[in-house]
Coordinates of C-alpha atoms in Angstrom, one line a residue:
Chain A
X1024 CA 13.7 151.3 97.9
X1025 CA 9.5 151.9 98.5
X1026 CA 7.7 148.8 97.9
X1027 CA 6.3 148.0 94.8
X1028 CA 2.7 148.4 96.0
X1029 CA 3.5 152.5 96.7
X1030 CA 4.3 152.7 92.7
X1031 CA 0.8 151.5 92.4
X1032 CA -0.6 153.4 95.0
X1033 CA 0.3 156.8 93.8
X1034 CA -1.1 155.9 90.4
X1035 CA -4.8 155.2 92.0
X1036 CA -4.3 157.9 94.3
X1037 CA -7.3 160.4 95.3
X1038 CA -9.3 159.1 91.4
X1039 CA -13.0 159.9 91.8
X1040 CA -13.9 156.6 89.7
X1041 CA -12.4 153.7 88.2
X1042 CA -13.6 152.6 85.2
X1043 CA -13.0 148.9 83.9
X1044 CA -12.7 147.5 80.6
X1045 CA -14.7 144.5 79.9
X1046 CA -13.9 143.0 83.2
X1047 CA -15.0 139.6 83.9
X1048 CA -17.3 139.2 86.9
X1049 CA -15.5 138.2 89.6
X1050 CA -13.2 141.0 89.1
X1051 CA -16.2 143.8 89.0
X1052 CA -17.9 141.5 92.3
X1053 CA -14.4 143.1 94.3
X1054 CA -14.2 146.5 92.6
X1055 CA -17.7 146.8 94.0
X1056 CA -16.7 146.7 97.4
X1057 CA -14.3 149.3 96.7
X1058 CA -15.6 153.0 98.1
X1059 CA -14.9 154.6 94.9
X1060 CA -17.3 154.7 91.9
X1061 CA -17.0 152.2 89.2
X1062 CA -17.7 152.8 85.6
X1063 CA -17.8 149.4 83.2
X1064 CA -17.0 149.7 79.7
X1065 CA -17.8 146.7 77.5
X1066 CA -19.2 145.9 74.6
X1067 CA -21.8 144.0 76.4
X1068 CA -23.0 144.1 80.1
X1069 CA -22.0 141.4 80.9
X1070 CA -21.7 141.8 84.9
X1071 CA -25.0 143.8 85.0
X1072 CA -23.1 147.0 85.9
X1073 CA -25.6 150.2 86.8
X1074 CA -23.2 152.6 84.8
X1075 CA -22.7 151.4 81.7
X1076 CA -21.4 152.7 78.7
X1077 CA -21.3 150.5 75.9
X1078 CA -18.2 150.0 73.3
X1079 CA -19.3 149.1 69.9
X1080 CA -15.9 148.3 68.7
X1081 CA -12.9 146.2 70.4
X1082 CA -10.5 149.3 69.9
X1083 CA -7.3 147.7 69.3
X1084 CA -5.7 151.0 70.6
X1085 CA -5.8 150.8 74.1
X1086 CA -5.7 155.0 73.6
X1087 CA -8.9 155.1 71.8
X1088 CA -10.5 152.2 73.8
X1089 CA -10.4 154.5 76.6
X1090 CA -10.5 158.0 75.3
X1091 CA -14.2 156.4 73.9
X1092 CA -14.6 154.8 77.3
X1093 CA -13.9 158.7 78.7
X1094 CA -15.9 160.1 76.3
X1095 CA -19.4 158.2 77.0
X1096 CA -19.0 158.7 80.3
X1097 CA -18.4 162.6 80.1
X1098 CA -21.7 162.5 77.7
X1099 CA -23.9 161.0 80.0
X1100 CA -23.0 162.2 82.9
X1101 CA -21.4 159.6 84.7
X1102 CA -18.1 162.1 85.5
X1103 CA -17.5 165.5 85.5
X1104 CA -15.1 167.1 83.6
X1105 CA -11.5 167.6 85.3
X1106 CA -12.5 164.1 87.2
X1107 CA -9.2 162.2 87.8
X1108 CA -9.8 158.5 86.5
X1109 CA -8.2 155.0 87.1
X1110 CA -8.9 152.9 84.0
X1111 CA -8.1 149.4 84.3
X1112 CA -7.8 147.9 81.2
X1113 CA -6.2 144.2 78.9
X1114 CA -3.5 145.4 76.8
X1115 CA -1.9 142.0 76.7
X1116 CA -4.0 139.2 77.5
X1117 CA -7.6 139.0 77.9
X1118 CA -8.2 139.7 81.4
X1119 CA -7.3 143.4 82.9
X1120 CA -3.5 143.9 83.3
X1121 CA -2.6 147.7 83.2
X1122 CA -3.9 150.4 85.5
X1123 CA -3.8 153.9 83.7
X1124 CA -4.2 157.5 85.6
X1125 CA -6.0 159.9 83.3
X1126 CA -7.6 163.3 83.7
X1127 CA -10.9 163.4 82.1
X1128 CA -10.6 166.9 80.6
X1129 CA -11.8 168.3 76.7
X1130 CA -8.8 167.2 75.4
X1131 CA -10.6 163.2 75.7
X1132 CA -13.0 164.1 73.4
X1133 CA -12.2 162.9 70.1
X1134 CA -15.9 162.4 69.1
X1135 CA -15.7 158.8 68.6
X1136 CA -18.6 158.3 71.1
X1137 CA -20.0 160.8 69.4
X1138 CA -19.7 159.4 66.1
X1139 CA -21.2 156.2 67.0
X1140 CA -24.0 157.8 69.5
X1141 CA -25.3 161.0 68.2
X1142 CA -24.7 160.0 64.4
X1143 CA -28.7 159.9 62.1
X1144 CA -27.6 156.2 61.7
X1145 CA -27.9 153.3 63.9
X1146 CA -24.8 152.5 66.1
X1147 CA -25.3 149.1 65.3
X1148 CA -25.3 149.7 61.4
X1149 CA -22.4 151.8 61.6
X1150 CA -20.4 149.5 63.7
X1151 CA -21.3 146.9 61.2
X1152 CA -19.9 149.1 58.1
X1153 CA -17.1 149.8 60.2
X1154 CA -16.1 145.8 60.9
X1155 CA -16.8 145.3 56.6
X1156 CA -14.5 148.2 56.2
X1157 CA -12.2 146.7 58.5
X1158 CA -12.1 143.6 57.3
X1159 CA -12.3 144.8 53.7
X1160 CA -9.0 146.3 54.9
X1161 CA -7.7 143.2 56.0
X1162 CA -8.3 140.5 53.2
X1163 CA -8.6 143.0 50.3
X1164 CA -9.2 142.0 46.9
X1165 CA -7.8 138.7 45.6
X1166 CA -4.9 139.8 47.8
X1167 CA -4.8 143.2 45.9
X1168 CA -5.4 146.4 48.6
X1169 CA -8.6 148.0 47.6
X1170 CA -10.4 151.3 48.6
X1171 CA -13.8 151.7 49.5
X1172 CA -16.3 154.6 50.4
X1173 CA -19.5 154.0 52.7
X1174 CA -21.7 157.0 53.4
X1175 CA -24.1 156.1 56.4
X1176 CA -27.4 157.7 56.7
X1177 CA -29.4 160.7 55.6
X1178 CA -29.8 158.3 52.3
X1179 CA -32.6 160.8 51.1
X1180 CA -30.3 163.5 50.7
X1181 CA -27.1 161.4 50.1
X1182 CA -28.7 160.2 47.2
X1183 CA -29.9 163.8 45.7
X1184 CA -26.5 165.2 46.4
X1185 CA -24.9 162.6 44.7
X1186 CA -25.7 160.8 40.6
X1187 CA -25.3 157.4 39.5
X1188 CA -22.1 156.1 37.6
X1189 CA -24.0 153.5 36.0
X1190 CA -26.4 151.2 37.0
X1191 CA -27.4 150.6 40.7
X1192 CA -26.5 146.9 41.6
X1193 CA -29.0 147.4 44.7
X1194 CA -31.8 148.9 43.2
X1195 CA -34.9 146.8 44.4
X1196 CA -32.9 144.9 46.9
X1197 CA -33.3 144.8 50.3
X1198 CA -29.7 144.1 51.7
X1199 CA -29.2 145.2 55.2
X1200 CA -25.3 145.4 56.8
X1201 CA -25.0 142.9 58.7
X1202 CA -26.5 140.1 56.8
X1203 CA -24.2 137.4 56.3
X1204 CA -24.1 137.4 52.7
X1205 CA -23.2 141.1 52.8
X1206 CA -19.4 140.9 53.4
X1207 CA -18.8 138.9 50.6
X1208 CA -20.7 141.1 48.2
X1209 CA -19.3 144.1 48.8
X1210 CA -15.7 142.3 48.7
X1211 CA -16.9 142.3 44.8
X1212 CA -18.6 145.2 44.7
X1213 CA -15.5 147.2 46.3
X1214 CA -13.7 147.2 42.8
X1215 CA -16.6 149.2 41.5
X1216 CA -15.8 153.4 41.4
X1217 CA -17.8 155.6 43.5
X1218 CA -19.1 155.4 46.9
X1219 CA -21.9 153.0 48.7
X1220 CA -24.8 154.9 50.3
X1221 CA -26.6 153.0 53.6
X1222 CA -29.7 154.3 55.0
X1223 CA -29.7 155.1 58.5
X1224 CA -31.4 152.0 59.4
X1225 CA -28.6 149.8 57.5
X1226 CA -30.2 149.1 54.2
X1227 CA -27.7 149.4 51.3
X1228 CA -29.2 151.8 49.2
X1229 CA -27.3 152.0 46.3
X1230 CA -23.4 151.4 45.3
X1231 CA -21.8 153.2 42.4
X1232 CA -22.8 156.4 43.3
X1233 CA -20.8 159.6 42.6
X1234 CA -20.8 162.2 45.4
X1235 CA -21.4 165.9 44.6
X1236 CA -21.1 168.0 47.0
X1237 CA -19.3 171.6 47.5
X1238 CA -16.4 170.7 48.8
X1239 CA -15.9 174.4 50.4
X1240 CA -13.9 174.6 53.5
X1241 CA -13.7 171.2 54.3
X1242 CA -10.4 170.4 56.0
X1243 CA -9.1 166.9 56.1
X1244 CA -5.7 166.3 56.1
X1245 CA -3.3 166.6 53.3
X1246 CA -2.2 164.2 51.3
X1247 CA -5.2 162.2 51.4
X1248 CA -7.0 161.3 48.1
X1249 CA -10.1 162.2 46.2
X1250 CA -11.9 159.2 48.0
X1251 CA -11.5 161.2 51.3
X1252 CA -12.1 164.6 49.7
X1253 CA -15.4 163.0 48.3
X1254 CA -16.3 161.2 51.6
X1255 CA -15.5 163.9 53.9
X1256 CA -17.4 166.9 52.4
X1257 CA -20.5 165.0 51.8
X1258 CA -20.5 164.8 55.7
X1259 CA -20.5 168.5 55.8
X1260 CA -23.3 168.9 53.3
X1261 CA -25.7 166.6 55.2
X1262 CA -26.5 164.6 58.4
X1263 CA -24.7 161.4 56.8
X1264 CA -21.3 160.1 58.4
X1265 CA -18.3 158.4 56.1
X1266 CA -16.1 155.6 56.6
X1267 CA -13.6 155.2 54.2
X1268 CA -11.1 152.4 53.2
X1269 CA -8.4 154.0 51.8
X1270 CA -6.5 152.0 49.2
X1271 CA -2.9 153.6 49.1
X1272 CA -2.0 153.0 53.5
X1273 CA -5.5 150.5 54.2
X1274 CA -6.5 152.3 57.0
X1275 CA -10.2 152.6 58.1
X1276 CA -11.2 156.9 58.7
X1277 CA -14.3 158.1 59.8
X1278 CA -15.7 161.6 59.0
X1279 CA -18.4 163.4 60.7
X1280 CA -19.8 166.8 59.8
X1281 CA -16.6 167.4 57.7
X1282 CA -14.0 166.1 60.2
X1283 CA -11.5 163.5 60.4
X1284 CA -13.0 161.3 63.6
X1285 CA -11.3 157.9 63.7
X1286 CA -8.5 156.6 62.3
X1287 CA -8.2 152.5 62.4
X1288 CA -5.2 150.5 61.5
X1289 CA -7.5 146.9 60.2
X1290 CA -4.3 144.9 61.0
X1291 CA -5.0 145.9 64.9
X1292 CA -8.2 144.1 64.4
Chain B
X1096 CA -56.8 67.7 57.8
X1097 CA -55.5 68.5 61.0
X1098 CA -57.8 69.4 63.6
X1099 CA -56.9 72.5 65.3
X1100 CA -59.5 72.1 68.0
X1101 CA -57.4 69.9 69.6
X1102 CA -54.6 72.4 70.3
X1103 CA -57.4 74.4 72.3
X1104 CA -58.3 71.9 74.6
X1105 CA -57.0 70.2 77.7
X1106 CA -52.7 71.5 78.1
X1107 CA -51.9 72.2 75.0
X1108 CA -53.9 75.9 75.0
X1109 CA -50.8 76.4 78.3
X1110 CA -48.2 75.8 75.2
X1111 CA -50.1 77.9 72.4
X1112 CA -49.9 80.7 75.4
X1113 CA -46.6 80.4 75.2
X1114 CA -46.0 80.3 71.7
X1115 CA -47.9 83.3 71.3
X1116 CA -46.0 85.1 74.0
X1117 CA -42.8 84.0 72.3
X1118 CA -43.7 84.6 69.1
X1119 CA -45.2 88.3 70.5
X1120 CA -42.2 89.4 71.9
X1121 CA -40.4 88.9 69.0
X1122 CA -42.5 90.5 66.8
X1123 CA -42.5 93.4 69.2
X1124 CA -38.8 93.5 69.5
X1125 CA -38.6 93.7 66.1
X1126 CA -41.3 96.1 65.2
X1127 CA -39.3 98.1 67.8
X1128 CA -36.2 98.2 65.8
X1129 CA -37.9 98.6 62.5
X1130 CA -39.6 101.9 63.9
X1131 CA -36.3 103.0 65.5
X1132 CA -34.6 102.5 62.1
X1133 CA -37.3 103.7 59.9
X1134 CA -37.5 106.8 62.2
X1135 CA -33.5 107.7 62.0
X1136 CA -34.1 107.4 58.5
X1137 CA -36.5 109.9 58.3
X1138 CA -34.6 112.1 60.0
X1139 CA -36.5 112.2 62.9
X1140 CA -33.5 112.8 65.6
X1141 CA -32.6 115.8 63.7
X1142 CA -36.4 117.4 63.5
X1143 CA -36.8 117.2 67.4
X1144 CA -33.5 118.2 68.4
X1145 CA -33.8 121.2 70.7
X1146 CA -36.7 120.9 71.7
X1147 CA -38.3 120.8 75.4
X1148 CA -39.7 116.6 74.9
X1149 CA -36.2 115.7 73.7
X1150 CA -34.9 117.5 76.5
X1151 CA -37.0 115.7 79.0
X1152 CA -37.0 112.3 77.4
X1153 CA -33.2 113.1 77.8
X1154 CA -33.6 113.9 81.2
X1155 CA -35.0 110.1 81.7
X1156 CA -32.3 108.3 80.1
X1157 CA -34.4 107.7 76.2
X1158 CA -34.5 109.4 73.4
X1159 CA -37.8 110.4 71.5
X1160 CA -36.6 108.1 68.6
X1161 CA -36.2 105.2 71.2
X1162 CA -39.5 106.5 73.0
X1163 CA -41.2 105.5 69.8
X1164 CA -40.1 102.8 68.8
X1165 CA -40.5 101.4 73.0
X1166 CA -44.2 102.5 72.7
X1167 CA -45.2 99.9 69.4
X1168 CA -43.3 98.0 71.5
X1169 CA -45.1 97.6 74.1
X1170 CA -48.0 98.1 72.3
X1171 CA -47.8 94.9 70.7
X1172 CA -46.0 93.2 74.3
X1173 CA -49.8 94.2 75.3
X1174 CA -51.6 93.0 72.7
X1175 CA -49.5 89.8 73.2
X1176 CA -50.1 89.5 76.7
X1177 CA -54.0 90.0 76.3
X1178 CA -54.0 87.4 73.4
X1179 CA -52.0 84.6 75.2
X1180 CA -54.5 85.0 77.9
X1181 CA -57.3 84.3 76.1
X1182 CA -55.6 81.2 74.9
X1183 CA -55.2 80.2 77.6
X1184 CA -58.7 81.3 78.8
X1185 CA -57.5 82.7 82.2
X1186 CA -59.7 85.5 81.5
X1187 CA -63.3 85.4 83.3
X1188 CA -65.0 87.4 81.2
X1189 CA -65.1 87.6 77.5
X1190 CA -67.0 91.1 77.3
X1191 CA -64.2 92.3 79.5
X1192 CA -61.5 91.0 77.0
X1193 CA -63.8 92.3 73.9
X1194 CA -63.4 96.0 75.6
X1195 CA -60.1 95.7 76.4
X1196 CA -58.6 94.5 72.5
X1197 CA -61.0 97.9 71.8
X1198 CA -59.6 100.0 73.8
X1199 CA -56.1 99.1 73.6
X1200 CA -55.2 100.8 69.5
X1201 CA -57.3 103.7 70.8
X1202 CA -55.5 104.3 73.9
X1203 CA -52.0 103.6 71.9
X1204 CA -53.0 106.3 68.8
X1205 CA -54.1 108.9 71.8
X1206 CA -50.6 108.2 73.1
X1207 CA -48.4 108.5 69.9
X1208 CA -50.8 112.1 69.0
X1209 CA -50.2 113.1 72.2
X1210 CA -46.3 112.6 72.3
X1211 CA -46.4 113.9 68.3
X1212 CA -48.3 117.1 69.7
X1213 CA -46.0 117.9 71.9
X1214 CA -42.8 117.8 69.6
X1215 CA -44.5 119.6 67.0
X1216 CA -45.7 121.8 69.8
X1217 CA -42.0 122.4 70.9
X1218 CA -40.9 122.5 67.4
X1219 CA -43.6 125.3 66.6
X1220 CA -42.4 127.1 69.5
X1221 CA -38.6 127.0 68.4
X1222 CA -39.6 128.5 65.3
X1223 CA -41.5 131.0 65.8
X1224 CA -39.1 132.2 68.4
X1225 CA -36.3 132.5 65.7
X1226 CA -38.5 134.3 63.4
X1227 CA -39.1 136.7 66.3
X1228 CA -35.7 137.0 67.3
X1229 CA -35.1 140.2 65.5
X1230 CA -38.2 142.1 66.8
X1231 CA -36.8 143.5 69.7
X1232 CA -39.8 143.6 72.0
X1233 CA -39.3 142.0 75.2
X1234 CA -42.8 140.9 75.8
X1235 CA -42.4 139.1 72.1
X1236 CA -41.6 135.9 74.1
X1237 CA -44.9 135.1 75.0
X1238 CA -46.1 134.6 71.4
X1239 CA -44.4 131.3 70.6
X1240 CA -45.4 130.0 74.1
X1241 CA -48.5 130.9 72.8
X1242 CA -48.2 129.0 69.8
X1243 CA -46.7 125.6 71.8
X1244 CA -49.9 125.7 74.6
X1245 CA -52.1 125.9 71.2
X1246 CA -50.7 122.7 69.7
X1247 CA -50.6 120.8 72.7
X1248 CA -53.9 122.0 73.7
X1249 CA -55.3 120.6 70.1
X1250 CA -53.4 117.4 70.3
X1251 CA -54.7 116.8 73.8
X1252 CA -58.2 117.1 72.2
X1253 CA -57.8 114.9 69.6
X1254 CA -56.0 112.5 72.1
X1255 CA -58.8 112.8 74.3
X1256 CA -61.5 112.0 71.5
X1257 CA -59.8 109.1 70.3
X1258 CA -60.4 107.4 74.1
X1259 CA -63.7 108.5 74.1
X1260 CA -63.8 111.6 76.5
X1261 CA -66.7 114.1 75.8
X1262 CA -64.7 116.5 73.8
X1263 CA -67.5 119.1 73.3
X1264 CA -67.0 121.1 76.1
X1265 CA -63.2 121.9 75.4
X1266 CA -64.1 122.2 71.9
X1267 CA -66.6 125.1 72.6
X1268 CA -63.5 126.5 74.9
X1269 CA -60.8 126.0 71.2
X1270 CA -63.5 127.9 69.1
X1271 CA -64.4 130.6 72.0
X1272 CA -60.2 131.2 72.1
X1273 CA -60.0 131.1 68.2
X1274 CA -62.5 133.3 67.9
X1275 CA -60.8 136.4 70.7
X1276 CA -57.7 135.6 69.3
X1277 CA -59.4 136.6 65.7
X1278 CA -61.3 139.4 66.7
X1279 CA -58.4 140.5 68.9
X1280 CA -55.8 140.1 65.9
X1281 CA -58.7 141.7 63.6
X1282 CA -59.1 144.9 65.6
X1283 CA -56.3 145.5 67.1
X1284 CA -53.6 144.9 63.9
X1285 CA -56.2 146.3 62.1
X1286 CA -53.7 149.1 60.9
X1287 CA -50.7 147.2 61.1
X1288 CA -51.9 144.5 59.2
X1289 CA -53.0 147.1 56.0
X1290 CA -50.1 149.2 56.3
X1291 CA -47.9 145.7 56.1
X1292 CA -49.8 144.6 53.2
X1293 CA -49.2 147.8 51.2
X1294 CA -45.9 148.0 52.7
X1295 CA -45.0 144.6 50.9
X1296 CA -46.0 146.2 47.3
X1297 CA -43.9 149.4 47.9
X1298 CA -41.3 147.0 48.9
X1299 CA -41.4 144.7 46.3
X1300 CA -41.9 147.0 43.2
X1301 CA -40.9 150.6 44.6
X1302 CA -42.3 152.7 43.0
X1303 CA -40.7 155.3 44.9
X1304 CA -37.5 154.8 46.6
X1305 CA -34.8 156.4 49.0
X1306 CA -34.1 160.0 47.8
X1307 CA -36.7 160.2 45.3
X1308 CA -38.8 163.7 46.3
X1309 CA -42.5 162.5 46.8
X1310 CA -45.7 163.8 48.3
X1311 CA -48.1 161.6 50.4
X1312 CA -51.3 163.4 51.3
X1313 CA -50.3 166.8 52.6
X1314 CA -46.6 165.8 53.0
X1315 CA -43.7 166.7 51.1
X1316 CA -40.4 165.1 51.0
X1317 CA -37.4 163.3 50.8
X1318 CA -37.8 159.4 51.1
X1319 CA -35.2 158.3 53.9
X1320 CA -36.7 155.3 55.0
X1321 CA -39.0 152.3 53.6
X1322 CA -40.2 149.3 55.7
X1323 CA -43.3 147.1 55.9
X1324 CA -45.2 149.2 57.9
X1325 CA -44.3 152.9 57.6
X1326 CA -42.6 155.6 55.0
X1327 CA -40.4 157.9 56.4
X1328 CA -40.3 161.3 54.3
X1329 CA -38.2 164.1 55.4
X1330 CA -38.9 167.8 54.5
X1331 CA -36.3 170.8 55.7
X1332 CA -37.0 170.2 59.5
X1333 CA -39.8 167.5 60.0
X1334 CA -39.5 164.0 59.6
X1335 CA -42.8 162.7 58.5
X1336 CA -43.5 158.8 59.4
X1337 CA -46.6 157.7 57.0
X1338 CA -48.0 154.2 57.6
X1339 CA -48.0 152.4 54.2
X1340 CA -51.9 152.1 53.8
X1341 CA -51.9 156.1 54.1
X1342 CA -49.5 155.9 50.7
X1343 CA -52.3 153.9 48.9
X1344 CA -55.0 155.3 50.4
X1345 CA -54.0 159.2 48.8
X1346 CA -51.5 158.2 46.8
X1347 CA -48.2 159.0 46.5
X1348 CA -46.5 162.1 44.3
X1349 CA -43.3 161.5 42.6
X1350 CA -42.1 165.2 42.3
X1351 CA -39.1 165.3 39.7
X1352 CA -37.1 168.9 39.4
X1353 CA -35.5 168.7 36.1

């Protein structure tokens, strides 16, 4: 019988980096004296790392935790395609307890990263309609599951694409995401119809709003409703992303240019 | 009637001494606790906490609220001390003793503004630093140092006049520093500071707002964006950014299609 420690060996065998997962410091001080490269991936930089890719969520699927670590790094440079990687990842507790081989090849890029990085909107405004979403998800409405639609940046056009179902509850407002007071707001808001439009820099333009656009050749998956129809092809017609609570299985999607991007289950959260 | 004269003379000014030392501490001690309480009342202990004096006093074992009170204290411990002397006329000189009562309130008022400018100083500073926190500019942190050195440099010159120092000279060096710091705010926010206060009427009334299709001098465009201090309008490719005193200086278009 091999020793334990040859399991483990053949799974960190010949990688060309390692990247860690929010590690705490003492454990990135020893990777460091390790020959091979080390990528961190946190959602803060914590352990002043030099390559540094930054997670705006706490994916609670390990899969897209890393595929988003992979991702980043592929986008700026930090590994080559076909690289073999070691991740080193908590999937249990909160320090790192699983060491994962994976090949960083096309088939990583889901376009999370992308979605967060190269979207008109700020990543920190769309990880904040993300987390309302989420948690929208989680508590619902008086305990009642409840859809909503966000449609994040590009407001300008958003807004001429789109018409007003009745009167605009933000109209001389200046509500940001992210303010404190917002979660509970669009809790109540979320039982109006029709979608909420947020400017790229996070100011809640309007709520109510019905979305026009041509919904040509936009593919989202079957058996999704209306909501995603609407959401998904106004991400086609202009720069804007979606994120879209959907009332009938309470998961969290996120469209870009017309596709499916993310799927989050809130309860992971 | 009682002549009072007599308790001055001979051994009997040794036991009015006394008395009045007695009496003095008490009062003190008193005044003391009075202050402590009247302070805690006035939620003094909440005001200062945070801040770098607290900190300090901290540091040494006190608290500002205790620091306070200690200082009538003492004050009137002094006051006690000087008077039971002359009672007892174990001072020399009475010119000395006329300076000293004199000098004594001034020095204790130069104290108190002095320890009052420096928690308002710290106070100042803690505020202005969480108002800033949101502008993301590293090299924001020296304004509310500025602001703190300000206050105590003011409360040092007031402290300083009330014992008498020649002010004039440091005050010459206030208004020189007010003045850049004018002039410098005045020329250099110039922009900034008319494009924030035509920003706050676009903000507050919109007469425009995100999506609506406008025209601001020679650009045309889709509203995206509205802050304080610029208008971002967006035509097919370009993404104009117009400072807010622009929009009132030529006006804005409100272009409507139907």
């Amino acid at each position: 019988m091999a020793d334990l420690r040859e399991l483990a060996a053949d799974v960190v065998e010949d990688v060309d980096a390692l990247f860690l997962f929010s590690p705490s410091g003492s454990y990135y001080e020893e990777c460091t004296n390790l020959d091979t490269d080390v990528v961190v991936i946190a959602p803060e930089n914590t352990v002043s790392a030099d390559t540094f890719v930054e997670l705006p969520l706490e994916f609670g699927d390990v899969r897209n935790r890393i595929k988003f670590g992979i991702e980043g790094a592929l986008d700026r440079g930090l590994v080559e395609g076909g690289d073999t990687l070691a991740c080193a990842v908590n999937l249990f507790s909160s320090d790192i307890d699983t060491i994962s081989r994976v090949r960083a090849d096309d088939s990583m890029r889901s376009g999370v990263y992308d979605l967060f990085v190269n979207s008109r909107a700020d990543p920190n405004v769309i990880r904040d309609v993300l987390e309302v979403a989420v948690e929208l998800g989680k508590k619902g409405q008086k305990g009642e599951p409840v859809g909503a639609l966000f449609v994040v940046g590009d407001a300008g056009k958003v807004m001429n694409k789109s018409r007003p179902l009745s009167y605009n509850p933000f109209e001389k407002s200046h509500v940001h995401v992210g303010d404190p007071i917002v979660n509970v707001m669009l809790k109540e808001f979320s039982r109006l119809d029709g979608a909420f439009v947020i400017s790229d820099s996070g100011k809640i333009v309007s709520a109510y709003r019905y979305l026009e656009p041509s919904a040509e050749g936009v593919d989202i998956p079957k058996g999704l409703g209306a909501r995603h129809m609407a959401g998904g092809a106004i991400t086609r017609d202009t720069n804007a992303i979606s994120i879209i609570l959907s009332e009938s299985d309470g998961l969290v999607r996120a469209f870009k240019a017309g596709e499916l991007i993310l799927e989050l289950d809130p309860e992971d959260y | 009637m009682v002549d009072w004269q007599v308790l001055l003379v001979g051994e009997f000014r040794y036991v009015l001494a006394l008395v009045v030392l007695v009496v003095g501490f008490v009062v003190g001690y008193l005044v003391g606790r009075l202050n402590k309480r009247l302070l805690v009342a006035a939620h003094v202990p909440e005001a200062v906490e945070g801040t770098t004096f607290e900190r300090t006093v901290r540091s040494l074992g006190t608290t500002t609220v205790s620091l306070f009170a200690r200082l009538s204290s003492w004050f009137i411990y002094g006051l006690t001390i000087v008077v039971a002397l002359h009672v007892a006329q174990l001072l020399p000189a009475e010119v000395f003793l006329v300076r000293v009562t004199n000098f004594v309130p001034d020095l204790f008022v130069a104290a108190i503004v002095l320890a009052v400018g420096f928690v308002v100083a710290d106070k100042a500073e803690l505020a202005t630093s969480e108002r800033l926190k949101s502008v993301k500019v590293p090299e924001i942190g020296i304004v509310p140092r500025i602001v703190k050195y300000s206050v105590v440099y003011v409360s040092a010159l007031v402290a300083a006049g009330q014992i008498g120092v020649d002010v004039g000279a440091l005050l010459v060096m206030l208004g020189a520093f007010l003045i850049a710091v004018i002039i410098f705010a005045g020329l250099a926010l110039r922009d900034l500071l008319a494009a924030s206060a035509a920003g706050v009427y676009l903000l507050l009334n919109q007469p425009y707002s995100i999506g609506d299709q406008v025209e601001i001098g020679e650009h045309h465009g889709v509203v995206q964006e509205m802050d304080v201090f610029v208008t971002l309008i967006e035509s097919d490719n370009q993404e104009y950014i117009v400072p807010n005193h622009l929009v009132f200086r030529k006006g804005a278009v409100r272009v409507r299609e139907y």
